[in-house]
Coordinates of C-alpha atoms and ligand atoms in Angstrom, one line a residue:
M1173 CA 9.6 17.2 18.2
T1174 CA 6.4 16.0 19.7
Y1175 CA 3.4 14.7 17.8
A1176 CA 1.5 17.9 18.7
E1177 CA 4.3 20.1 17.3
K1178 CA 4.4 18.1 14.1
Q1179 CA 0.6 18.2 13.8
R1180 CA 0.8 22.0 14.1
L1181 CA 3.3 22.1 11.3
M1182 CA 1.1 20.0 9.1
R1183 CA -2.0 22.1 9.7
D1184 CA -0.2 25.4 9.0
R1185 CA 1.6 24.0 5.9
A1186 CA -1.6 22.5 4.5
A1187 CA -3.5 25.8 5.0
A1188 CA -0.7 27.8 3.3
L1189 CA -0.4 25.4 0.3
I1190 CA -4.2 25.5 -0.3
E1191 CA -4.5 29.3 0.2
D1192 CA -1.5 30.0 -2.0
G1193 CA -3.1 27.8 -4.8
I1194 CA -0.1 25.5 -4.9
V1195 CA -2.4 22.5 -4.4
A1196 CA -6.2 22.0 -5.0
Y1197 CA -6.5 20.0 -1.8
I1198 CA -4.4 17.8 0.5
I1199 CA -4.8 14.2 1.5
G1200 CA -4.0 13.5 5.1
W1201 CA -5.7 12.0 8.2
R1202 CA -8.5 13.1 10.6
E1203 CA -9.8 11.8 13.9
T1204 CA -12.6 9.3 14.0
R1205 CA -15.1 8.4 16.8
F1206 CA -12.6 5.7 17.8
P1207 CA -9.7 7.1 19.8
D1208 CA -7.2 4.6 18.3
K1209 CA -8.3 5.0 14.6
T1210 CA -7.8 7.7 12.1
A1211 CA -9.4 8.0 8.6
V1212 CA -8.0 9.4 5.4
F1213 CA -9.2 13.0 4.9
F1214 CA -9.3 15.5 2.1
A1215 CA -8.5 19.0 3.3
R1216 CA -9.9 21.6 0.9
D1217 CA -9.6 24.9 2.9
K1218 CA -8.0 26.3 6.0
D1219 CA -10.8 25.1 8.3
D1220 CA -10.3 21.6 7.0
A1221 CA -6.6 21.9 7.6
E1222 CA -7.3 22.3 11.3
R1223 CA -8.9 18.9 11.3
L1224 CA -5.7 17.1 10.1
V1225 CA -4.1 14.9 12.7
W1226 CA -0.7 13.3 13.2
N1227 CA -0.3 10.7 15.9
E1228 CA 0.6 7.0 16.3
Y1229 CA -2.7 6.0 14.8
A1230 CA -2.2 7.8 11.5
V1231 CA -1.9 4.4 9.9
P1232 CA -3.9 4.3 6.6
L1233 CA -2.0 4.8 3.3
T1234 CA -2.9 8.1 1.6
A1235 CA -1.6 7.4 -1.9
K1236 CA -4.4 5.2 -3.2
Y1237 CA -6.9 8.0 -2.7
M1238 CA -5.3 10.0 -5.5
T1239 CA -6.3 7.5 -8.2
G1240 CA -9.9 8.7 -8.2
D1241 CA -8.8 12.1 -9.5
R1242 CA -7.1 11.5 -12.8
W1243 CA -7.5 15.0 -14.2
P1244 CA -7.3 17.3 -11.1
D1245 CA -8.1 21.0 -11.3
G1246 CA -4.8 21.7 -9.6
K1247 CA -2.0 19.7 -8.0
I1248 CA -3.1 17.0 -5.5
G1249 CA -1.3 17.6 -2.2
V1250 CA -0.5 14.5 -0.3
F1251 CA 1.2 13.8 3.0
A1252 CA 3.6 10.9 2.5
R1253 CA 5.6 8.7 4.8
G1254 CA 8.0 6.1 3.5
C1255 CA 5.2 3.7 2.6
D1256 CA 3.0 6.4 1.0
S1257 CA 6.0 7.7 -1.1
K1258 CA 6.7 4.1 -2.3
A1259 CA 3.1 3.8 -3.3
I1260 CA 3.2 7.1 -5.2
N1261 CA 6.3 6.0 -7.1
R1262 CA 4.5 2.8 -7.9
L1263 CA 1.4 4.6 -9.1
I1264 CA 3.6 6.8 -11.4
S1265 CA 5.5 3.8 -12.8
D1266 CA 2.2 2.0 -13.4
N1267 CA 0.9 5.1 -15.3
Q1268 CA -1.9 5.7 -12.8
I1269 CA -0.9 9.2 -11.8
E1270 CA 1.3 11.9 -13.4
R1271 CA 4.2 13.2 -11.2
E1272 CA 3.5 16.8 -12.3
N1273 CA -0.1 16.5 -10.8
V1274 CA 1.2 15.7 -7.4
Y1275 CA 2.8 17.7 -4.6
I1276 CA 4.3 15.5 -2.0
I1277 CA 4.8 16.7 1.6
G1278 CA 7.2 14.2 3.1
L1279 CA 6.8 13.2 6.7
P1280 CA 9.6 11.1 8.3
C1281 CA 7.7 8.5 10.3
E1282 CA 8.2 7.4 13.8
G1283 CA 6.6 4.0 13.2
K1284 CA 2.9 3.6 13.9
S1285 CA 0.8 1.5 16.2
D1286 CA -0.1 -1.3 13.7
D1287 CA 1.2 -4.7 12.7
R1288 CA 1.5 -3.5 9.2
C1289 CA 4.6 -1.5 10.3
L1290 CA 6.3 -4.6 11.7
T1291 CA 8.5 -5.1 8.7
C1292 CA 8.7 -1.5 7.4
R1293 CA 12.0 -0.8 5.6
Q1294 CA 11.5 2.8 4.7
K1295 CA 10.1 5.1 7.5
D1296 CA 11.5 8.2 5.7
P1297 CA 9.9 9.3 2.4
V1298 CA 11.8 8.1 -0.7
A1299 CA 10.2 10.9 -2.8
Y1300 CA 8.9 14.3 -1.9
D1301 CA 8.7 18.0 -2.9
E1302 CA 9.4 19.2 0.6
L1303 CA 10.1 17.5 3.9
L1304 CA 8.1 18.9 6.8
W1305 CA 10.6 17.8 9.5
E1306 CA 14.0 16.1 9.5
P1307 CA 14.2 12.3 10.1
D1308 CA 14.7 11.5 13.8
S1309 CA 18.3 10.1 13.9
A1310 CA 17.5 8.4 17.2
S1311 CA 14.6 6.4 15.7
P1312 CA 15.6 3.2 13.8
T1313 CA 15.1 3.5 10.1
V1314 CA 13.8 0.0 9.8
A1315 CA 11.4 -2.1 11.9
G1316 CA 12.6 -4.8 14.2
R1317 CA 11.2 -7.9 12.5
G1318 CA 12.9 -9.6 9.6
R1319 CA 11.4 -8.5 6.2
F1320 CA 10.1 -12.0 5.3
F1321 CA 9.2 -13.3 8.8
R1322 CA 5.6 -14.0 7.8
T1323 CA 6.7 -16.0 4.7
E1324 CA 9.4 -17.9 6.6
E1325 CA 6.9 -19.0 9.3
V1326 CA 4.9 -20.8 6.6
E1327 CA 7.9 -22.1 4.8
A1328 CA 9.0 -23.8 8.0
L1329 CA 5.9 -26.0 7.8
G1330 CA 5.8 -29.5 6.2
T1331 CA 4.0 -29.9 2.8
Q1332 CA 0.7 -31.2 4.2
E1333 CA 0.8 -28.5 7.0
R1334 CA 1.3 -25.8 4.4
F1335 CA -1.6 -27.1 2.4
D1336 CA -3.8 -27.2 5.5
Y1337 CA -2.6 -23.7 6.4
W1338 CA -3.7 -22.2 3.1
E1339 CA -6.9 -24.2 3.0
D1340 CA -7.8 -22.8 6.4
V1341 CA -7.0 -19.2 5.2
Y1342 CA -9.1 -19.6 2.0
S1343 CA -12.0 -21.2 3.9
R1344 CA -12.3 -18.1 6.0
C1345 CA -12.1 -15.5 3.2
I1346 CA -15.5 -13.9 2.7
R1347 CA -14.6 -12.4 -0.7
C1348 CA -15.3 -8.8 0.5
Y1349 CA -12.4 -7.6 -1.7
A1350 CA -11.3 -5.1 0.9
C1351 CA -7.7 -6.3 0.3
R1352 CA -8.1 -5.4 -3.4
N1353 CA -9.8 -2.1 -2.8
I1354 CA -7.2 -0.7 -0.4
C1355 CA -4.1 -1.9 -2.3
P1356 CA -2.2 0.9 -4.0
V1357 CA -1.0 -1.4 -6.8
C1358 CA -4.4 -2.9 -7.5
T1359 CA -5.6 -0.2 -9.8
C1360 CA -7.5 -1.9 -12.7
R1361 CA -10.6 0.1 -13.5
E1362 CA -12.6 -3.1 -13.8
C1363 CA -11.4 -6.1 -11.8
Y1364 CA -12.0 -9.5 -13.3
V1365 CA -13.8 -10.7 -10.2
D1366 CA -16.5 -8.0 -10.8
M1367 CA -17.2 -9.3 -14.4
H1368 CA -20.2 -11.5 -15.0
R1369 CA -18.5 -14.2 -17.0
T1370 CA -14.8 -14.8 -16.3
G1371 CA -14.8 -18.4 -17.4
F1372 CA -12.5 -19.5 -14.6
Q1373 CA -13.6 -17.5 -11.5
G1374 CA -17.2 -17.8 -10.3
K1375 CA -19.1 -15.8 -7.7
R1376 CA -19.4 -18.5 -5.2
Q1377 CA -17.8 -18.0 -1.8
D1378 CA -16.3 -21.4 -1.1
T1379 CA -12.7 -22.5 -0.4
A1380 CA -11.9 -23.5 -4.0
E1381 CA -13.2 -20.2 -5.5
N1382 CA -11.6 -18.2 -2.7
R1383 CA -8.3 -19.9 -3.5
V1384 CA -8.4 -18.9 -7.1
F1385 CA -9.1 -15.3 -6.1
G1386 CA -6.3 -15.3 -3.4
V1387 CA -3.7 -16.8 -5.7
T1388 CA -4.7 -14.6 -8.6
R1389 CA -4.6 -11.4 -6.5
A1390 CA -1.1 -12.3 -5.1
F1391 CA 0.3 -12.9 -8.6
H1392 CA -1.4 -9.8 -10.0
V1393 CA 0.3 -7.6 -7.4
G1394 CA 3.4 -9.8 -7.4
D1395 CA 6.6 -7.9 -7.9
R1396 CA 4.7 -4.6 -7.8
C1397 CA 3.7 -5.0 -4.2
I1398 CA 5.3 -2.3 -2.0
E1399 CA 4.8 -4.5 1.1
C1400 CA 2.8 -1.8 2.9
G1401 CA 0.6 -4.4 4.6
E1402 CA -2.6 -2.4 4.0
C1403 CA -4.3 -5.6 2.6
E1404 CA -3.8 -7.4 5.9
R1405 CA -4.9 -4.4 7.9
A1406 CA -8.1 -4.1 5.9
C1407 CA -9.0 -7.7 5.9
P1408 CA -12.0 -8.1 8.3
M1409 CA -11.1 -11.8 8.8
G1410 CA -7.6 -11.1 9.8
L1411 CA -6.1 -13.3 7.1
P1412 CA -2.3 -13.4 6.7
I1413 CA -2.2 -12.4 3.1
L1414 CA 0.9 -10.2 3.1
G1415 CA 3.1 -13.3 3.7
Q1416 CA 1.7 -14.8 0.5
T1417 CA 2.7 -11.8 -1.6
Q1418 CA 6.1 -11.6 0.1
K1419 CA 6.7 -15.2 -0.9
I1420 CA 6.7 -13.9 -4.5
I1421 CA 9.0 -11.0 -3.6
K1422 CA 11.3 -13.3 -1.8
T1423 CA 11.6 -15.5 -4.9
V1424 CA 12.3 -12.4 -7.0
E1425 CA 15.0 -11.5 -4.6
R1426 CA 16.5 -15.0 -5.0
L1427 CA 16.5 -14.6 -8.8
A1428 CA 17.4 -10.9 -9.2
G1429 CA 19.1 -9.8 -6.0
D1430 CA 18.0 -7.0 -3.8
Y1431 CA 14.5 -5.9 -4.9
E1432 CA 12.1 -3.4 -3.4
S1433 CA 9.1 -2.1 -5.4
G1434 CA 8.4 1.6 -5.2
M1435 CA 11.9 2.9 -4.5
S1436 CA 11.8 5.0 -7.7
P1437 CA 9.2 6.0 -10.3
D1438 CA 11.1 4.1 -13.0
K1439 CA 9.5 1.1 -14.7
E1440 CA 10.8 -1.8 -12.6
N1441 CA 8.7 -4.8 -13.3
F1442 CA 10.7 -7.9 -12.8
L1443 CA 7.9 -10.2 -13.7
G1444 CA 6.7 -8.0 -16.6
K1445 CA 10.0 -8.1 -18.5
F1446 CA 10.0 -9.6 -21.9
D1447 CA 13.2 -10.6 -23.7
K1448 CA 13.2 -12.2 -27.1
D1449 CA 16.6 -13.8 -26.3
D1450 CA 15.2 -15.5 -23.1
K1451 CA 16.8 -18.9 -22.9
D1452 CA 13.7 -20.6 -21.5
A1453 CA 12.7 -23.4 -23.8
F1454 CA 9.0 -22.3 -24.1
M1455 CA 10.1 -19.0 -25.6
Ligands
SF4_586 S1 1.1 -5.1 0.9 FE1 -0.9 -5.7 0.3 S2 -2.0 -3.6 0.0 FE2 0.3 -3.2 0.1 S3 0.9 -3.2 -2.1 FE3 1.2 -5.3 -1.3 S4 -0.7 -6.4 -1.9 FE4 -1.1 -4.2 -2.0
SF4_587 S1 -10.0 -8.7 2.6 FE1 -9.7 -10.7 3.5 S2 -11.8 -11.6 3.6 FE2 -11.9 -9.9 2.2 S3 -11.5 -10.7 0.1 FE3 -9.5 -10.1 0.9 S4 -8.6 -11.9 2.0 FE4 -10.9 -12.3 1.7

């Protein structure tokens, strides 16, 4: 099927679901004034449904946009590729949304025109109420780059070079918090960096303060990160922060075996586990 044929299916299905009252609205994508960019869009009627688009630039994650509607008037319809569906699972397991409030229209993805898709492991939705088209068997199910290539490039550096690498990254961070705002697993209603007195994190934008923010953010998302790469895509300074989070996931893999957040809505926090019989001395 071509993009145009799939887009037609999306528009028709969105209009039907809204008109039949199965969903209150549907979250998808619309065009922007930039030909190579789309924006997340809330379709609320059949005229809106005609504005939905599906093309190689339908890159942004839809799932995070559900978190603003905790008590929806009807089900929230959401178009979901592999990454979106992992984010939805994660939001359910983090108690941010209720499964019964969501209607997931699965879209097997072709791979989009963005670096965030370089290490995609799940192009096809891992959770859905209906699939709009069948996965393309001719299309590879995973992207060509190794999952942890970003992390491994930094691991290959010497100790001083690694320190310099991260000092350079943190010196360029402008603390705009776009990485936090777009992240589907960053869902605290009030983030500690927005509080007046944190005691350990100031408001200054300098390398030391930025480092505290960057490391804290990475550990906060830690094993819950679904590796969607939205944080890197949103960063206006082009900072390589996904590799930092994947370093934590790579360590979890070493300790726990195969691990991928968002593959099911079950509680699956590796770092959040508590066991009274833990053999670690400090317990
Ligand atoms: S890749 Fe970035 S935006 Fe996506 S879940 Fe992980 S930390 Fe959040
Ligand atoms: S999006 Fe980039 S510049 Fe903004 S706070 Fe995050 S790392 Fe820093």
